[in-house]
CSV table of C-alpha atoms (C1' of nucleotides) in Angstrom, one decimal:
chain,number,residue,atom,x,y,z
U,2,UNK,CA,83.7,-39.7,-73.9
U,3,UNK,CA,80.2,-39.2,-73.9
U,4,UNK,CA,77.7,-40.0,-71.0
U,5,UNK,CA,74.0,-40.5,-71.2
U,6,UNK,CA,71.9,-39.8,-67.9
U,7,UNK,CA,68.4,-41.2,-68.0
U,8,UNK,CA,66.0,-40.8,-65.2
U,9,UNK,CA,64.8,-44.1,-64.0
U,10,UNK,CA,60.8,-44.5,-64.7
U,11,UNK,CA,60.8,-40.7,-64.8
U,12,UNK,CA,56.9,-39.9,-64.4
U,13,UNK,CA,56.5,-42.5,-61.7
U,14,UNK,CA,59.6,-41.3,-59.9
U,15,UNK,CA,58.4,-37.8,-60.2
U,16,UNK,CA,55.2,-38.7,-58.3
U,17,UNK,CA,57.1,-40.8,-55.8
U,18,UNK,CA,59.5,-37.8,-55.0
U,19,UNK,CA,56.4,-36.1,-53.4
U,20,UNK,CA,54.7,-39.1,-52.2
U,21,UNK,CA,57.2,-41.5,-50.8
U,22,UNK,CA,54.8,-43.9,-49.4
U,23,UNK,CA,54.7,-45.4,-52.9
U,24,UNK,CA,58.2,-46.3,-53.0
U,25,UNK,CA,58.6,-50.1,-53.5
U,26,UNK,CA,55.0,-50.3,-54.5
U,27,UNK,CA,53.6,-50.9,-57.9
U,28,UNK,CA,52.8,-47.5,-59.5
U,29,UNK,CA,51.7,-46.4,-63.2
U,30,UNK,CA,51.2,-43.1,-64.6
U,31,UNK,CA,48.5,-43.0,-67.1
U,32,UNK,CA,48.1,-40.8,-70.5
U,33,UNK,CA,45.7,-37.9,-71.1
U,34,UNK,CA,42.0,-39.2,-70.5
U,35,UNK,CA,43.5,-41.8,-68.2
U,36,UNK,CA,43.6,-43.9,-71.4
U,37,UNK,CA,46.8,-46.0,-71.2
U,38,UNK,CA,50.1,-46.8,-69.2
U,39,UNK,CA,53.0,-44.5,-70.0
U,40,UNK,CA,55.3,-45.0,-67.2
U,41,UNK,CA,55.6,-47.9,-64.8
U,42,UNK,CA,57.6,-48.6,-61.5
U,43,UNK,CA,59.7,-51.7,-61.7
U,44,UNK,CA,57.2,-53.4,-59.4
U,45,UNK,CA,54.4,-52.6,-61.9
U,46,UNK,CA,56.7,-54.0,-64.6
U,47,UNK,CA,57.4,-57.3,-62.7
U,48,UNK,CA,53.5,-57.7,-62.5
U,49,UNK,CA,53.5,-57.8,-66.2
U,50,UNK,CA,51.8,-54.6,-67.1
U,51,UNK,CA,53.2,-53.6,-70.5
U,52,UNK,CA,54.0,-50.1,-71.7
U,53,UNK,CA,50.8,-48.7,-73.3
U,54,UNK,CA,48.5,-50.9,-71.5
U,55,UNK,CA,44.9,-49.9,-72.0
U,56,UNK,CA,43.9,-48.7,-68.4
U,57,UNK,CA,40.4,-50.0,-68.5
U,58,UNK,CA,41.4,-53.5,-69.6
U,59,UNK,CA,43.5,-53.7,-66.4
U,60,UNK,CA,40.9,-52.5,-63.9
U,61,UNK,CA,40.7,-55.7,-61.8
U,62,UNK,CA,44.3,-56.4,-62.1
U,63,UNK,CA,45.0,-53.0,-60.8
U,64,UNK,CA,42.7,-53.3,-57.9
U,65,UNK,CA,43.9,-56.8,-57.0
U,66,UNK,CA,47.5,-55.9,-56.9
U,67,UNK,CA,46.8,-52.6,-55.4
U,68,UNK,CA,48.7,-50.7,-58.2
U,69,UNK,CA,48.8,-47.1,-57.4
U,70,UNK,CA,47.7,-45.1,-60.3
U,71,UNK,CA,48.4,-41.4,-61.3
U,72,UNK,CA,46.9,-39.3,-64.2
U,73,UNK,CA,49.8,-37.4,-66.2
U,74,UNK,CA,50.8,-34.1,-64.4
U,75,UNK,CA,53.1,-32.8,-67.0
U,76,UNK,CA,53.5,-29.5,-65.2
U,77,UNK,CA,55.2,-31.4,-62.4
U,78,UNK,CA,57.4,-33.4,-64.6
U,79,UNK,CA,58.6,-30.5,-66.6
U,80,UNK,CA,59.5,-28.7,-63.6
U,81,UNK,CA,61.4,-31.5,-62.1
U,82,UNK,CA,63.1,-32.2,-65.7
U,83,UNK,CA,64.3,-28.5,-65.6
U,84,UNK,CA,65.9,-29.0,-62.1
U,85,UNK,CA,67.6,-32.3,-63.2
U,86,UNK,CA,69.1,-30.7,-66.2
U,87,UNK,CA,70.3,-27.8,-64.4
U,88,UNK,CA,72.2,-30.0,-62.0
U,89,UNK,CA,73.6,-31.8,-65.1
U,90,UNK,CA,74.9,-28.5,-66.4
U,91,UNK,CA,76.7,-28.0,-63.2
U,92,UNK,CA,78.9,-31.3,-63.7
U,93,UNK,CA,79.4,-31.0,-67.4
U,94,UNK,CA,79.8,-27.9,-69.5
U,95,UNK,CA,78.8,-29.6,-72.8
U,96,UNK,CA,75.2,-30.9,-72.6
U,97,UNK,CA,72.5,-31.9,-74.7
U,98,UNK,CA,69.0,-32.3,-73.3
U,99,UNK,CA,67.8,-35.2,-75.4
U,100,UNK,CA,64.3,-35.4,-73.9
U,101,UNK,CA,62.3,-34.7,-70.9
U,102,UNK,CA,64.3,-37.4,-68.9
U,103,UNK,CA,67.6,-37.9,-70.8
U,104,UNK,CA,70.7,-35.8,-71.3
U,105,UNK,CA,74.0,-36.6,-73.2
U,106,UNK,CA,77.1,-35.1,-71.8
U,107,UNK,CA,80.4,-34.8,-73.7
U,108,UNK,CA,83.5,-34.9,-71.5
U,109,UNK,CA,86.1,-34.8,-74.3
U,110,UNK,CA,87.5,-31.5,-73.0
U,111,UNK,CA,87.7,-32.5,-69.5
U,112,UNK,CA,88.5,-36.2,-69.5
U,113,UNK,CA,92.3,-36.1,-68.9
U,114,UNK,CA,91.6,-34.2,-65.7
U,115,UNK,CA,89.1,-36.4,-64.0
U,116,UNK,CA,87.8,-40.0,-63.6
U,117,UNK,CA,84.5,-39.7,-65.5
U,118,UNK,CA,83.0,-42.5,-63.8
U,119,UNK,CA,83.5,-41.1,-60.3
U,120,UNK,CA,82.3,-37.6,-61.4
U,121,UNK,CA,79.0,-39.1,-62.9
U,122,UNK,CA,78.6,-41.1,-59.7
U,123,UNK,CA,78.5,-38.0,-57.7
U,124,UNK,CA,76.3,-36.3,-60.3
U,125,UNK,CA,73.7,-39.4,-59.9
U,126,UNK,CA,73.9,-39.0,-56.1
U,127,UNK,CA,73.5,-35.5,-55.9
U,128,UNK,CA,70.4,-35.7,-58.3
U,129,UNK,CA,68.9,-38.2,-56.0
U,130,UNK,CA,69.5,-36.5,-52.7
U,131,UNK,CA,68.7,-32.9,-53.9
U,132,UNK,CA,65.8,-33.6,-56.2
U,133,UNK,CA,64.6,-37.1,-55.4
U,134,UNK,CA,64.9,-38.5,-58.8
U,135,UNK,CA,66.8,-41.7,-59.2
U,136,UNK,CA,68.9,-41.7,-62.4
U,137,UNK,CA,71.3,-44.2,-64.4
U,138,UNK,CA,74.3,-43.0,-66.3
U,139,UNK,CA,76.1,-44.8,-69.2
U,140,UNK,CA,79.6,-43.9,-70.4
U,141,UNK,CA,81.2,-44.8,-73.7
U,142,UNK,CA,83.3,-43.5,-76.6
U,143,UNK,CA,80.0,-42.9,-78.8
U,144,UNK,CA,76.5,-41.7,-78.1
U,145,UNK,CA,75.1,-45.0,-79.2
U,146,UNK,CA,77.3,-46.9,-77.0
U,147,UNK,CA,76.4,-44.6,-74.0
U,148,UNK,CA,72.9,-45.6,-74.7
U,149,UNK,CA,74.1,-49.4,-74.4
U,150,UNK,CA,76.0,-48.5,-71.3
U,151,UNK,CA,73.1,-46.9,-69.8
U,152,UNK,CA,71.0,-50.0,-70.4
U,153,UNK,CA,73.5,-52.0,-68.6
U,154,UNK,CA,73.5,-49.6,-65.6
U,155,UNK,CA,69.8,-50.0,-65.5
U,156,UNK,CA,69.7,-53.7,-65.7
U,157,UNK,CA,72.3,-54.4,-63.0
U,158,UNK,CA,71.9,-51.4,-60.5
U,159,UNK,CA,73.7,-53.3,-57.8
U,160,UNK,CA,76.8,-54.3,-59.6
U,161,UNK,CA,77.1,-50.9,-61.4
U,162,UNK,CA,75.9,-48.5,-58.7
U,163,UNK,CA,73.8,-47.2,-61.6
U,164,UNK,CA,76.8,-45.8,-63.4
U,165,UNK,CA,78.5,-48.1,-66.2
U,166,UNK,CA,81.4,-47.3,-68.4
U,167,UNK,CA,82.1,-49.0,-71.6
U,168,UNK,CA,85.8,-48.2,-72.6
U,169,UNK,CA,88.0,-51.1,-73.9
U,170,UNK,CA,87.3,-53.2,-77.0
U,171,UNK,CA,86.8,-56.1,-75.0
U,172,UNK,CA,84.0,-54.3,-73.0
U,173,UNK,CA,82.4,-53.0,-76.2
U,174,UNK,CA,82.4,-56.8,-77.7
U,175,UNK,CA,80.9,-58.1,-74.4
U,176,UNK,CA,78.3,-55.4,-74.4
U,177,UNK,CA,77.2,-55.8,-78.0
U,178,UNK,CA,76.9,-59.5,-77.7
U,179,UNK,CA,74.6,-59.0,-74.7
U,180,UNK,CA,72.4,-56.6,-76.4
U,181,UNK,CA,69.6,-57.8,-78.7
U,182,UNK,CA,69.1,-56.3,-82.0
U,183,UNK,CA,65.7,-54.7,-81.1
U,184,UNK,CA,67.2,-52.8,-78.2
U,185,UNK,CA,69.8,-50.9,-80.4
U,186,UNK,CA,69.0,-47.2,-80.5
U,187,UNK,CA,67.5,-46.6,-83.8
U,188,UNK,CA,66.3,-50.0,-84.5
U,189,UNK,CA,62.6,-50.1,-84.4
U,190,UNK,CA,60.2,-52.9,-84.6
U,191,UNK,CA,60.2,-53.1,-88.5
U,192,UNK,CA,64.0,-53.0,-88.8
U,193,UNK,CA,64.4,-55.6,-85.9
U,194,UNK,CA,62.0,-57.9,-87.6
U,195,UNK,CA,64.0,-57.5,-90.9
U,196,UNK,CA,67.3,-58.3,-89.3
U,197,UNK,CA,66.1,-61.2,-87.1
U,198,UNK,CA,64.8,-62.9,-90.1
U,199,UNK,CA,68.3,-62.8,-91.6
U,200,UNK,CA,69.8,-64.1,-88.4
U,201,UNK,CA,71.1,-61.0,-87.1
U,202,UNK,CA,70.2,-61.3,-83.5
U,203,UNK,CA,72.4,-59.1,-81.4
U,204,UNK,CA,74.2,-55.7,-81.8
U,205,UNK,CA,77.3,-57.7,-82.3
U,206,UNK,CA,75.9,-59.6,-85.3
U,207,UNK,CA,74.9,-56.1,-86.7
U,208,UNK,CA,78.5,-55.0,-86.7
U,209,UNK,CA,79.7,-58.0,-88.3
U,210,UNK,CA,77.9,-57.3,-91.4
U,211,UNK,CA,79.8,-55.4,-94.1
U,212,UNK,CA,79.1,-51.8,-94.8
U,213,UNK,CA,77.5,-52.0,-98.1
U,214,UNK,CA,74.8,-54.4,-96.7
U,215,UNK,CA,74.0,-52.0,-93.9
U,216,UNK,CA,73.8,-49.0,-96.4
U,217,UNK,CA,71.5,-51.0,-98.7
U,218,UNK,CA,69.1,-51.9,-95.7
U,219,UNK,CA,69.1,-48.8,-93.9
U,220,UNK,CA,70.8,-45.9,-95.8
U,221,UNK,CA,73.2,-43.5,-94.2
U,222,UNK,CA,71.5,-43.8,-90.9
U,223,UNK,CA,72.5,-47.3,-90.8
U,224,UNK,CA,76.1,-46.7,-91.7
U,225,UNK,CA,76.1,-44.1,-88.9
U,226,UNK,CA,74.9,-46.6,-86.3
U,227,UNK,CA,77.4,-49.3,-87.6
U,228,UNK,CA,80.4,-47.1,-86.7
U,229,UNK,CA,78.8,-45.8,-83.6
U,230,UNK,CA,78.4,-49.4,-82.3
U,231,UNK,CA,82.1,-50.2,-83.2
U,232,UNK,CA,83.3,-47.2,-81.1
U,233,UNK,CA,83.9,-44.8,-84.0
U,234,UNK,CA,81.9,-41.6,-83.1
U,235,UNK,CA,79.6,-40.2,-86.0
U,236,UNK,CA,77.3,-38.3,-83.9
U,237,UNK,CA,78.1,-35.2,-81.7
U,238,UNK,CA,76.0,-33.2,-79.2
U,239,UNK,CA,73.2,-31.2,-80.9
U,240,UNK,CA,72.5,-27.6,-80.1
U,241,UNK,CA,69.2,-26.7,-79.1
U,242,UNK,CA,67.0,-25.6,-82.1
U,243,UNK,CA,63.7,-24.0,-82.7
U,244,UNK,CA,61.0,-26.4,-83.6
U,245,UNK,CA,60.6,-27.2,-87.2
U,246,UNK,CA,57.0,-28.4,-86.9
U,247,UNK,CA,54.5,-27.8,-84.1
U,248,UNK,CA,51.6,-29.9,-83.5
U,249,UNK,CA,48.7,-29.9,-81.2
U,250,UNK,CA,46.2,-32.9,-81.1
U,251,UNK,CA,43.8,-34.8,-78.8
U,252,UNK,CA,41.9,-37.9,-78.6
U,253,UNK,CA,38.4,-37.2,-77.4
U,254,UNK,CA,37.2,-38.9,-74.5
U,255,UNK,CA,33.8,-39.3,-76.3
U,256,UNK,CA,33.5,-39.4,-80.1
U,257,UNK,CA,32.1,-36.2,-81.8
U,258,UNK,CA,29.7,-36.1,-84.8
U,259,UNK,CA,28.9,-32.4,-85.2
U,260,UNK,CA,31.3,-30.1,-87.3
U,261,UNK,CA,30.7,-27.3,-85.0
U,262,UNK,CA,32.1,-29.4,-82.2
U,263,UNK,CA,35.1,-30.3,-84.0
U,264,UNK,CA,35.7,-27.0,-85.5
U,265,UNK,CA,35.8,-25.5,-81.8
U,266,UNK,CA,38.5,-28.0,-81.0
U,267,UNK,CA,40.5,-27.3,-84.0
U,268,UNK,CA,40.3,-23.6,-83.4
U,269,UNK,CA,41.5,-24.2,-79.8
U,270,UNK,CA,44.4,-26.3,-81.2
U,271,UNK,CA,45.3,-23.5,-83.5
U,272,UNK,CA,45.4,-21.2,-80.7
U,273,UNK,CA,47.6,-23.4,-78.7
U,274,UNK,CA,49.9,-23.9,-81.6
U,275,UNK,CA,50.1,-20.2,-82.4
U,276,UNK,CA,51.2,-19.6,-78.9
U,277,UNK,CA,54.1,-22.1,-79.1
U,278,UNK,CA,55.0,-20.5,-82.5
U,279,UNK,CA,55.3,-17.1,-80.7
U,280,UNK,CA,57.0,-18.6,-77.7
U,281,UNK,CA,60.0,-19.4,-79.9
U,282,UNK,CA,59.5,-16.3,-82.0
U,283,UNK,CA,58.8,-18.1,-85.1
U,284,UNK,CA,56.1,-18.1,-87.8
U,285,UNK,CA,54.7,-20.9,-90.1
U,286,UNK,CA,52.9,-21.1,-93.4
U,287,UNK,CA,51.7,-24.6,-93.7
U,288,UNK,CA,48.6,-25.3,-91.6
U,289,UNK,CA,47.6,-29.0,-91.7
U,290,UNK,CA,44.5,-30.3,-90.0
U,291,UNK,CA,43.6,-34.0,-89.6
U,292,UNK,CA,40.7,-35.9,-88.3
U,293,UNK,CA,40.1,-39.5,-87.6
U,294,UNK,CA,37.3,-41.9,-86.4
U,295,UNK,CA,38.2,-44.4,-83.9
U,296,UNK,CA,40.4,-46.7,-85.9
U,297,UNK,CA,40.3,-49.3,-83.0
U,298,UNK,CA,36.7,-49.9,-83.3
U,299,UNK,CA,36.7,-52.2,-86.4
U,300,UNK,CA,32.9,-52.4,-86.6
U,301,UNK,CA,32.2,-48.9,-87.2
U,302,UNK,CA,32.7,-46.8,-90.4
U,303,UNK,CA,36.3,-45.5,-90.6
U,304,UNK,CA,37.4,-42.3,-92.0
U,305,UNK,CA,40.8,-40.6,-91.9
U,306,UNK,CA,41.9,-37.4,-93.7
U,307,UNK,CA,43.9,-34.4,-93.8
U,308,UNK,CA,44.2,-31.0,-95.6
U,309,UNK,CA,46.9,-28.5,-95.8
U,310,UNK,CA,46.5,-24.9,-96.2
U,311,UNK,CA,49.5,-22.6,-97.5
U,312,UNK,CA,49.4,-19.2,-96.2
U,313,UNK,CA,50.6,-16.4,-98.3
U,314,UNK,CA,52.9,-15.2,-95.7
U,315,UNK,CA,54.4,-17.0,-92.6
U,316,UNK,CA,52.3,-16.0,-89.6
U,317,UNK,CA,52.1,-16.5,-85.8
U,318,UNK,CA,48.7,-14.9,-85.7
U,319,UNK,CA,46.2,-17.1,-83.8
U,320,UNK,CA,43.4,-15.4,-85.9
U,321,UNK,CA,45.0,-16.2,-89.1
U,322,UNK,CA,46.1,-19.8,-88.2
U,323,UNK,CA,42.6,-20.5,-86.8
U,324,UNK,CA,40.9,-19.2,-90.0
U,325,UNK,CA,43.2,-21.4,-92.1
U,326,UNK,CA,42.5,-24.4,-89.8
U,327,UNK,CA,38.7,-23.8,-90.1
U,328,UNK,CA,39.1,-23.7,-93.9
U,329,UNK,CA,41.2,-26.9,-93.9
U,330,UNK,CA,38.7,-28.6,-91.8
U,331,UNK,CA,35.8,-27.8,-93.8
U,332,UNK,CA,37.6,-29.4,-97.0
U,333,UNK,CA,37.8,-32.8,-95.1
U,334,UNK,CA,34.9,-33.0,-92.7
U,335,UNK,CA,32.3,-35.5,-93.8
U,336,UNK,CA,29.0,-36.0,-92.2
U,337,UNK,CA,27.9,-39.4,-90.8
U,338,UNK,CA,31.1,-40.3,-89.0
U,339,UNK,CA,32.1,-40.3,-85.3
U,340,UNK,CA,35.4,-38.6,-84.8
U,341,UNK,CA,37.8,-39.7,-82.1
U,342,UNK,CA,40.7,-37.5,-82.8
U,343,UNK,CA,41.7,-34.2,-84.2
U,344,UNK,CA,44.9,-32.2,-84.7
U,345,UNK,CA,46.7,-29.4,-86.1
U,346,UNK,CA,50.3,-29.3,-87.4
U,347,UNK,CA,52.2,-26.0,-88.3
U,348,UNK,CA,55.2,-26.4,-90.7
U,349,UNK,CA,57.2,-24.2,-92.9
U,350,UNK,CA,58.5,-22.6,-89.7
U,351,UNK,CA,61.0,-19.6,-90.0
U,352,UNK,CA,62.2,-17.1,-87.5
U,353,UNK,CA,59.9,-14.3,-87.3
U,354,UNK,CA,62.7,-11.9,-88.4
U,355,UNK,CA,63.4,-13.9,-91.5
U,356,UNK,CA,60.1,-13.8,-93.1
U,357,UNK,CA,59.7,-13.6,-96.8
U,358,UNK,CA,57.6,-10.5,-97.6
U,359,UNK,CA,55.2,-9.8,-100.3
U,360,UNK,CA,54.3,-6.3,-101.8
U,361,UNK,CA,50.8,-6.9,-102.6
U,362,UNK,CA,49.3,-9.0,-99.7
U,363,UNK,CA,48.1,-7.6,-96.4
U,364,UNK,CA,50.4,-8.7,-93.7
U,365,UNK,CA,48.1,-10.3,-91.0
U,366,UNK,CA,50.9,-11.3,-88.8
U,367,UNK,CA,52.2,-7.7,-88.4
U,368,UNK,CA,48.5,-6.5,-88.1
U,369,UNK,CA,47.7,-8.9,-85.4
U,370,UNK,CA,50.9,-8.8,-83.4
U,371,UNK,CA,49.7,-6.2,-80.9
U,372,UNK,CA,46.7,-8.2,-80.1
U,373,UNK,CA,48.6,-11.4,-79.8
U,374,UNK,CA,51.0,-9.7,-77.4
U,375,UNK,CA,48.3,-8.7,-75.0
U,376,UNK,CA,46.7,-12.2,-75.2
U,377,UNK,CA,50.1,-13.8,-74.3
U,378,UNK,CA,50.8,-11.3,-71.5
U,379,UNK,CA,47.4,-11.9,-69.9
U,380,UNK,CA,47.6,-15.6,-70.3
U,381,UNK,CA,51.0,-15.6,-68.8
U,382,UNK,CA,50.1,-13.5,-65.9
U,383,UNK,CA,46.9,-15.5,-65.2
U,384,UNK,CA,48.5,-18.8,-66.0
U,385,UNK,CA,45.4,-20.0,-68.0
U,386,UNK,CA,43.5,-19.3,-71.0
U,387,UNK,CA,41.7,-16.1,-70.1
U,388,UNK,CA,41.5,-14.7,-73.6
U,389,UNK,CA,40.0,-16.9,-76.1
U,390,UNK,CA,38.9,-16.5,-79.8
U,391,UNK,CA,35.0,-16.3,-80.2
U,392,UNK,CA,35.0,-19.6,-81.9
U,393,UNK,CA,36.3,-21.4,-79.0
U,394,UNK,CA,34.1,-22.8,-76.3
U,395,UNK,CA,33.8,-20.2,-73.7
U,396,UNK,CA,32.4,-22.5,-70.9
U,397,UNK,CA,35.5,-25.0,-70.9
U,398,UNK,CA,33.4,-27.9,-71.2
U,399,UNK,CA,36.2,-29.9,-72.5
U,400,UNK,CA,37.6,-31.3,-69.2
U,401,UNK,CA,40.0,-34.1,-69.6
U,402,UNK,CA,39.4,-37.2,-67.6
U,403,UNK,CA,42.3,-36.9,-64.9
U,404,UNK,CA,40.9,-39.0,-62.1
U,405,UNK,CA,44.1,-39.7,-60.3
U,406,UNK,CA,45.9,-36.2,-60.7
U,407,UNK,CA,48.6,-35.2,-58.3
U,408,UNK,CA,49.3,-31.6,-57.2
U,409,UNK,CA,51.5,-29.1,-58.6
U,410,UNK,CA,54.0,-29.4,-55.9
U,411,UNK,CA,56.6,-27.3,-57.1
U,412,UNK,CA,54.8,-24.8,-59.4
U,413,UNK,CA,51.7,-23.6,-57.5
U,414,UNK,CA,51.8,-21.9,-54.2
U,415,UNK,CA,48.8,-23.3,-52.8
U,416,UNK,CA,50.1,-26.9,-53.5
U,417,UNK,CA,53.2,-26.4,-51.5
U,418,UNK,CA,53.7,-29.2,-48.9
U,419,UNK,CA,53.6,-28.1,-45.3
U,420,UNK,CA,56.4,-29.6,-43.2
U,421,UNK,CA,55.6,-30.3,-39.6
U,422,UNK,CA,58.1,-30.0,-36.9
D,22,DT,C1',32.1,-46.3,-71.6
D,23,DC,C1',37.0,-46.4,-72.1
D,24,DT,C1',42.8,-47.2,-76.5
D,25,DG,C1',48.4,-40.5,-75.6
D,26,DG,C1',50.9,-36.7,-77.6
D,27,DG,C1',54.8,-34.5,-79.7
D,28,DG,C1',58.7,-34.8,-82.4
D,29,DT,C1',63.1,-35.9,-86.1
D,30,DC,C1',65.6,-37.5,-90.1
D,31,DC,C1',66.0,-39.8,-94.6
D,32,DT,C1',64.5,-40.9,-99.4
D,33,DA,C1',62.1,-41.5,-103.7
D,34,DG,C1',59.8,-39.1,-107.0
D,35,DG,C1',57.6,-35.4,-109.4
D,36,DA,C1',57.9,-30.7,-111.1
D,37,DC,C1',60.5,-27.6,-112.6
D,38,DC,C1',64.9,-24.9,-114.1
D,39,DC,C1',68.9,-23.9,-117.6
Q,6,DT,C1',65.9,-48.2,-134.3
Q,7,DC,C1',67.3,-44.0,-132.4
Q,8,DT,C1',65.1,-38.6,-128.4
Q,9,DG,C1',70.8,-34.7,-123.4
Q,10,DG,C1',72.8,-33.6,-119.2
Q,11,DG,C1',72.8,-31.4,-114.8
Q,12,DG,C1',70.6,-29.6,-111.6
Q,13,DT,C1',67.0,-27.7,-107.3
Q,14,DC,C1',63.0,-27.7,-104.6
Q,15,DC,C1',59.0,-29.8,-102.5
Q,16,DT,C1',56.2,-33.3,-100.7
Q,17,DA,C1',54.7,-37.7,-99.0
Q,18,DG,C1',55.7,-41.5,-96.5
Q,19,DG,C1',58.4,-44.5,-94.0
Q,20,DA,C1',61.4,-45.2,-90.2
Q,21,DC,C1',62.6,-43.9,-85.7
Q,22,DC,C1',62.9,-41.5,-80.8
Q,23,DC,C1',60.9,-39.9,-76.1
DNA sequence: TCTGGGGTCCTAGGACCC
DNA sequence: TCTGGGGTCCTAGGACCC
């Protein structure tokens, strides 16, 4: 049996864990630049605030309903996620951390010895008591059905005590008939639309199609889903892998027109991307830079483009990657546009120890490695970007709009809460 | 004034190999 | 009239996830 643990309204729950006065109140967490809503409490959902709601459009609505807003505090969320996952590992030896707020567990080696549901109830309660994060757990014979069970637990918290188990064929059938096709894990907007047009309205309808039809519509991914929903496992737990692509991008709070300004941003993104590469001991050789105007402003001139530079040798040198990024940018930058977003993506990632060498090309990665080590050590020690490339902005004028930021309650000594007796 | 960020997998088609 | 057969690798784009 598989189980899926999912933290309820995770970012909101992280904020509430330290500011419990907002329990039972409408709360939203906003994206970078306080742009849009990325997490909502149940009370906020009940007010009709949709996921991705554009914050400024809801100004009055937030005020009228006393919705408490928070700016995204990913340092806090990352740390609480780590604590939750550690607790999960205490209760199951076979765990896949699927996202910041979700983990799959595989109980196949333990199931004859314990009641999985009882076990998961204990886990759920200890996480709530010890970390302050409410979670829901779904249990089923396949990962896809565990997702379904989890949804049922979330929808009916009282009846399920936040933990629901799908076991028998009858339970599978009931659950699938209950689940709209668009809520199946792996069915997005496009596929849902296509299936609905053909009268496939629930997950059950989908499982009643024949395999060939499913293969034609969705390829092998669909066939896997087909059997997973019928209770025949196609997916196992996945081992943590090093990333195969690393991206860093930002939307600017104000549009940029000058090449020099965008160049500074792109170099900074290159710096961050190279740090991530080095952190997982990888190198990459394909450096893509993209830029775009504000595609939401239909009355303005639009321009979207990207360019990829292929390095002779895979590298994690910030200097080399930044240089490639600057070149890529120069190939696509056009005067006369207002740019709203830019980013860099590094692909062609290989382990540092498995780089293909070349006899006749100077190896910048090796040449720069000692400098990169010093940079990484200093930035780690001082927990910020003390060392920058000269083409980066040395004045840190790029301050994100984070009007409602909470403290780093668990990762910064000066933010520790003081408990009065 | 104001609209997030970071990933994965699969497939089709082109370029190339013998 | 008619033009082989069997592969690999790479890339762009589409779909999805959180």
